[in-house]
Short mmCIF file of C-alpha atoms and ligand atoms in Angstrom, two decimals:
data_model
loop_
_atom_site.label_atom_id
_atom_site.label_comp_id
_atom_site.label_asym_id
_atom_site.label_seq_id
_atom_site.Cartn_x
_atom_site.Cartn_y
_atom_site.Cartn_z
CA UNK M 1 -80.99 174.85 54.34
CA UNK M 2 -77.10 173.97 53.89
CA UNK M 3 -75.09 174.93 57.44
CA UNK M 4 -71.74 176.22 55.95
CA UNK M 5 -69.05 176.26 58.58
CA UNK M 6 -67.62 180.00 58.72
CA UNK M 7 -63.50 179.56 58.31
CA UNK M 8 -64.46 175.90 59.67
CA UNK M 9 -65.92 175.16 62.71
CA UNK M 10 -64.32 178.29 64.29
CA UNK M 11 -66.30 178.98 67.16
CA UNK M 12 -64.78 175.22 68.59
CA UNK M 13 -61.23 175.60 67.17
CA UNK M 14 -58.36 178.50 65.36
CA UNK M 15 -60.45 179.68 62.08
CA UNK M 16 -59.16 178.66 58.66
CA UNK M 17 -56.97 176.21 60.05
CA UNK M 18 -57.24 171.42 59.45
CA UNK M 19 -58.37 171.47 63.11
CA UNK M 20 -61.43 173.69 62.32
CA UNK M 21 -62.39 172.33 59.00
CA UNK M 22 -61.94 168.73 60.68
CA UNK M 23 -64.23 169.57 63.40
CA UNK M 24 -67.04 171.19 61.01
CA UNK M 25 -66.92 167.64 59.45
CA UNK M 26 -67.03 165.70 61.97
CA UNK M 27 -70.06 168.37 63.56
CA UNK M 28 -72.14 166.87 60.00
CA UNK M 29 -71.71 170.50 58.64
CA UNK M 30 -73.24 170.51 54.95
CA UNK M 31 -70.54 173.43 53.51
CA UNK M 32 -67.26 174.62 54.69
CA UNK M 33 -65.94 178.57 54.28
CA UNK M 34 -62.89 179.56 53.81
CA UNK M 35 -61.08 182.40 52.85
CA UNK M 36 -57.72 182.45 50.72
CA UNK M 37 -54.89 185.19 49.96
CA UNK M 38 -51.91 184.45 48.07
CA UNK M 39 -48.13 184.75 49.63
CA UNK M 40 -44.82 186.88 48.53
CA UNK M 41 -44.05 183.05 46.18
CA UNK M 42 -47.26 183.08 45.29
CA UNK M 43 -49.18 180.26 47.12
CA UNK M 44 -52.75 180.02 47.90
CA UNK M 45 -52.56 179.96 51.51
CA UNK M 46 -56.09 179.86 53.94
CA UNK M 47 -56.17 182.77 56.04
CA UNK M 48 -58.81 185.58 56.99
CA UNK M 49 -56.56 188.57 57.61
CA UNK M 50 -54.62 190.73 54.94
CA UNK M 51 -51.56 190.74 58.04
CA UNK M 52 -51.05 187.80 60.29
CA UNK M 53 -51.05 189.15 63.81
CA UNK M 54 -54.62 188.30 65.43
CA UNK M 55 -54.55 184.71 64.38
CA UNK M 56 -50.62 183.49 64.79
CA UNK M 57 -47.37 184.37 66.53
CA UNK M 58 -46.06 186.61 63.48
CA UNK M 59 -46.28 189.95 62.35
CA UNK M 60 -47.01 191.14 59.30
CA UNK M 61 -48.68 191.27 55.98
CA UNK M 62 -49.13 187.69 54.47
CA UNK M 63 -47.93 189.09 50.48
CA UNK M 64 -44.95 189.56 52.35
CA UNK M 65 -44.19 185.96 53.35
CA UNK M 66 -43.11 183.16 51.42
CA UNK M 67 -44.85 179.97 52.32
CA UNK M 68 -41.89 178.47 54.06
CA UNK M 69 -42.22 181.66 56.29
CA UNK M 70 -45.67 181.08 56.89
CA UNK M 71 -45.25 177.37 57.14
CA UNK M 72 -43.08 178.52 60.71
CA UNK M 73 -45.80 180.27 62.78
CA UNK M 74 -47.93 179.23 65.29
CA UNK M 75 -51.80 179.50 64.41
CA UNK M 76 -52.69 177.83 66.77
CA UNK M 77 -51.89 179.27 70.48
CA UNK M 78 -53.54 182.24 70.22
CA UNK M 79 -57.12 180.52 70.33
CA UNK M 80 -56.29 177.80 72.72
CA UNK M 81 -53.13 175.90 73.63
CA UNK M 82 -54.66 172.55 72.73
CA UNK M 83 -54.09 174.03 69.13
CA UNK M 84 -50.35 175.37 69.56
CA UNK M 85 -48.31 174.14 66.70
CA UNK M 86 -51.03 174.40 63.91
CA UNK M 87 -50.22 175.73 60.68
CA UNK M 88 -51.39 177.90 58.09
CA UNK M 89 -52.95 175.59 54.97
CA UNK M 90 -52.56 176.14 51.46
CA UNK M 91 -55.22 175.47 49.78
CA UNK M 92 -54.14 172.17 47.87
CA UNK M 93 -53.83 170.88 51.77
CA UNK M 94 -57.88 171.36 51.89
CA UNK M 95 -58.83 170.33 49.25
CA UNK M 96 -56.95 166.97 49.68
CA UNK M 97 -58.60 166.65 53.28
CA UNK M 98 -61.89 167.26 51.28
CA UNK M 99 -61.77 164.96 48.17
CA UNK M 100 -63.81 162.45 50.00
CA UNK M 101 -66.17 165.26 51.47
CA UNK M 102 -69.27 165.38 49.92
CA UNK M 103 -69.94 168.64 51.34
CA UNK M 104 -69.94 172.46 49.61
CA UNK M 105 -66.77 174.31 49.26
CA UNK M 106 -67.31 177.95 49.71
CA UNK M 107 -63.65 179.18 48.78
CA UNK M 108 -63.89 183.16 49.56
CA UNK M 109 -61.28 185.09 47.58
CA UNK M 110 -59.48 187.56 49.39
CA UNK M 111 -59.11 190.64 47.41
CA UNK M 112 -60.16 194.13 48.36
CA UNK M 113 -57.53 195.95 51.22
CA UNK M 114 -54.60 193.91 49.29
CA UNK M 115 -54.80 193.11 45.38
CA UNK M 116 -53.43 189.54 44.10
CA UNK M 117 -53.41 189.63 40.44
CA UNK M 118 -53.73 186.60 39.12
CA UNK M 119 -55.30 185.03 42.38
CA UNK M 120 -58.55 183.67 40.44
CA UNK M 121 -56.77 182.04 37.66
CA UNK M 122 -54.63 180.00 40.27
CA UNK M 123 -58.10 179.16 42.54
CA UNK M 124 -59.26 177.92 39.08
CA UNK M 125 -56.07 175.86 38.27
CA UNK M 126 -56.68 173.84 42.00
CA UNK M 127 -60.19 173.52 41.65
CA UNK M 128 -59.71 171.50 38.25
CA UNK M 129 -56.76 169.51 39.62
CA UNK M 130 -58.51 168.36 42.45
CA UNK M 131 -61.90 167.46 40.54
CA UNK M 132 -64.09 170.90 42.95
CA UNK M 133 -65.31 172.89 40.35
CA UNK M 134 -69.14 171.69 40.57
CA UNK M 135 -68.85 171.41 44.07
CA UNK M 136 -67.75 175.06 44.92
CA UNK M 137 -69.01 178.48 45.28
CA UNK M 138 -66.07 180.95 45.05
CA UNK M 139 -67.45 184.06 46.76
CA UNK M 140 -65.37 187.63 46.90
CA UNK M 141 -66.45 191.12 48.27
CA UNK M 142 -64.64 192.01 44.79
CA UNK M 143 -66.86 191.17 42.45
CA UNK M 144 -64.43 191.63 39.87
CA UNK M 145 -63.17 188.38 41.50
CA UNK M 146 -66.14 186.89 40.76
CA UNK M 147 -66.65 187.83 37.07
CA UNK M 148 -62.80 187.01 36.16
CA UNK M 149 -63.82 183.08 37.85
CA UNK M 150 -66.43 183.05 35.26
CA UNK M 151 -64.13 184.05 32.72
CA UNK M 152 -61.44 181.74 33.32
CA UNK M 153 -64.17 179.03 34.18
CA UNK M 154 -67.55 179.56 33.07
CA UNK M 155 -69.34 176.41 34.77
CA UNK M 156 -67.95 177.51 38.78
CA UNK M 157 -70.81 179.09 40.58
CA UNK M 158 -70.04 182.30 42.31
CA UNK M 159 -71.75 184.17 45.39
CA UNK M 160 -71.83 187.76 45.77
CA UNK M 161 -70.54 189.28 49.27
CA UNK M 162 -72.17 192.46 50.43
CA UNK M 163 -73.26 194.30 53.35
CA UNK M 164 -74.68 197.45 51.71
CA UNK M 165 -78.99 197.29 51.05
CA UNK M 166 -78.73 196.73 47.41
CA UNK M 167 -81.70 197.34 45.21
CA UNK M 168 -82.86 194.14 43.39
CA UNK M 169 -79.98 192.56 43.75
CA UNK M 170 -80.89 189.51 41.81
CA UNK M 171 -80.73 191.85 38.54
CA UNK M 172 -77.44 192.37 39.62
CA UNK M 173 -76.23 188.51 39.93
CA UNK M 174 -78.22 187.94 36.31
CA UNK M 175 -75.94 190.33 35.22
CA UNK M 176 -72.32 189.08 36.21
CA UNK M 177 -74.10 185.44 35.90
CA UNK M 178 -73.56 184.95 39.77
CA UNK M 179 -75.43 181.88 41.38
CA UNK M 180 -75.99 183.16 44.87
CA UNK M 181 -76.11 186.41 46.91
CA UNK M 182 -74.15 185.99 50.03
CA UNK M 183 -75.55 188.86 52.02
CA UNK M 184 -75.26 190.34 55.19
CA UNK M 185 -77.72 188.40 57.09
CA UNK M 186 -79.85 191.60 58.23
CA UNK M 187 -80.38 192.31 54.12
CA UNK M 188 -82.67 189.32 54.22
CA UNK M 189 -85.88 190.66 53.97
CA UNK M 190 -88.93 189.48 52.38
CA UNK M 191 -88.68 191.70 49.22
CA UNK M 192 -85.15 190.47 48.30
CA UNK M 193 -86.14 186.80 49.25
CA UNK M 194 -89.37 186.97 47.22
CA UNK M 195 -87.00 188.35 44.09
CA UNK M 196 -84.65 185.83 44.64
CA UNK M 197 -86.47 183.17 44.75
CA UNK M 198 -88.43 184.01 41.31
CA UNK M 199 -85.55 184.72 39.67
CA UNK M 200 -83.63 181.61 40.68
CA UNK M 201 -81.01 182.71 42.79
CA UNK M 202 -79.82 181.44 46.06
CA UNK M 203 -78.81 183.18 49.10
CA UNK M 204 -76.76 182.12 52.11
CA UNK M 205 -76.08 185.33 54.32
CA UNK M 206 -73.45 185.13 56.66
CA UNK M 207 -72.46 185.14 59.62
CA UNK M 208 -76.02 183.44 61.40
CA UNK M 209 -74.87 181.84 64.92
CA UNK M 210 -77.50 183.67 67.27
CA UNK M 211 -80.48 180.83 67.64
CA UNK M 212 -83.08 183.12 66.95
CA UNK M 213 -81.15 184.51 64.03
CA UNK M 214 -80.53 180.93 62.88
CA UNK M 215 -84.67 180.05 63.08
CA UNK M 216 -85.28 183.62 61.52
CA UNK M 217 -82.94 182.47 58.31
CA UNK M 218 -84.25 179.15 57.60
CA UNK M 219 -88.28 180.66 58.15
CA UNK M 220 -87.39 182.91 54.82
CA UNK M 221 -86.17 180.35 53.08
CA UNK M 222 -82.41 180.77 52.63
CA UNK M 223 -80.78 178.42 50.55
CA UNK M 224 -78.02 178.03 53.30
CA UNK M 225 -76.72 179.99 56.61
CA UNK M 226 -72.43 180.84 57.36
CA UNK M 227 -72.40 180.07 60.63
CA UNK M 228 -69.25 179.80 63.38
CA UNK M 229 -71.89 177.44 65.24
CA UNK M 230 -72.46 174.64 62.96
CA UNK M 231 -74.08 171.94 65.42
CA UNK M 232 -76.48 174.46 66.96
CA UNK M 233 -77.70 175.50 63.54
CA UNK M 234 -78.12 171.79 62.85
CA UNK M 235 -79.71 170.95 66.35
CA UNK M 236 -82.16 173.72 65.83
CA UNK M 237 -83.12 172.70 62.21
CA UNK M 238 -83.67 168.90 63.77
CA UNK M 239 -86.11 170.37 65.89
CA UNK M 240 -87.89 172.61 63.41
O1 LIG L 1 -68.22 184.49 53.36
C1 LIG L 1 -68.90 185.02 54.43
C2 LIG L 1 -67.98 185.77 55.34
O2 LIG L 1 -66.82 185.00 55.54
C3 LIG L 1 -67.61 187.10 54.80
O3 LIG L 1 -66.93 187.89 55.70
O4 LIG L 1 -64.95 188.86 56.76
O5 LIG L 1 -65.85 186.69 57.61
O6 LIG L 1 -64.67 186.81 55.41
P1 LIG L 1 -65.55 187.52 56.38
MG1 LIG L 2 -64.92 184.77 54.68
#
């Protein structure tokens, strides 16, 4: 079972930022999540939020910054002060810190409250330039998201988001060719796992960090857990 580092390690440092991705490596994390929205010039930046108030000193929705402008706030300070001064990365700036990674890249694509048109097509560009696209899963709660990666990029593996209690959903990833179901974790269940695994498709539900939660996941047989807690989902599965 693959522990994928939700926005990083970002129980232990500010989500989506070099300090929490650094820290899920150096925690032995197998896969690293992120999620990415695109600013007013058009930049892949790594963020959670649709506006930038919880997680820096700014206010505001990100489409309506240019990268310079988002280059100037502090992510850091509002989750500890050791981290005052980080900055928001673009996603070239991860990928980079990555290259020699030999982890999974879960890149989730941002686009549902706010629309970026054209957002996959530039995700697609990166991944090529930087040599990711068979070591990524680009995952979106749009799953017009996902079927426009496989369009521009038929090879990239794609997850589907979703929190609702679909009905067989592995008919529905054979249908928009997805790899992986990225559930809810409380829609893994034994029918859907059973499914799954016939059909050949994985599923990493997110987000796992309870201990008993974390046990529960890899006992069905998950393919892989998003977790804030990295090292405790990898001390537990030492001991299991
Ligand atoms: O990709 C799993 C998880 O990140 C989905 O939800 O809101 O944390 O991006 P969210
Ligand atoms: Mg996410």
């Amino acid at each position: 079972m693959k522990v994928i580092a939700h926005r990083g390690a970002s129980a232990y440092a500010p989500e989506n930022t070099m300090s929490a991705f650094k820290k899920a490596i150096s925690m032995g994390a197998g896969g690293i999540e992120l999620d990415v929205q695109l600013s007013r010039d058009g930049r892949v930046v790594v963020i959670h939020d649709e506006k930038v108030d919880r997680t820096s000193d700014g206010k505001g929705w990100v489409k309506d910054f240019d990268l310079i402008d988002l280059k100037a706030l502090d992510f850091g300070s509002w989750f500890g002060q050791e981290y005052a001064g980080e900055r928001i990365p673009v996603l070239e700036e991860v990928l980079d810190l990555l290259k020699d990674w030999d982890g999974l890249l879960n890149i989730e694509i941002k686009n549902g409250l706010i629309i970026y048109p054209g957002i996959e097509e530039k995700v697609a560009e990166l991944i090529k330039k930087y040599d990711f696209v068979n070591r990524v899963i680009i995952s979106s709660f749009n799953h017009y998201s996902l079927v426009e990666m496989k369009r521009i990029l038929p090879q990239v593996k794609t997850g589907i988001l979703y929190m609702a209690g679909l009905y067989e959903p592995w008919e529905y990833a054979k249908r928009i060719k997805a790899y992986a179901l990225h559930p809810a974790y409380y829609n893994v269940v034994p029918e859907i796992m059973e499914g799954c695994i016939k059909h050949g498709v994985a599923v990493n539900p997110f987000t796992v960090d309870h201990p008993d939660l974390i046990r529960k996941m890899a006992a069905a047989g998950v393919s892989g857990i998003i977790t804030n807690v990295p090292d405790v989902a990898i001390k537990i599965l030492e001991e299991m």
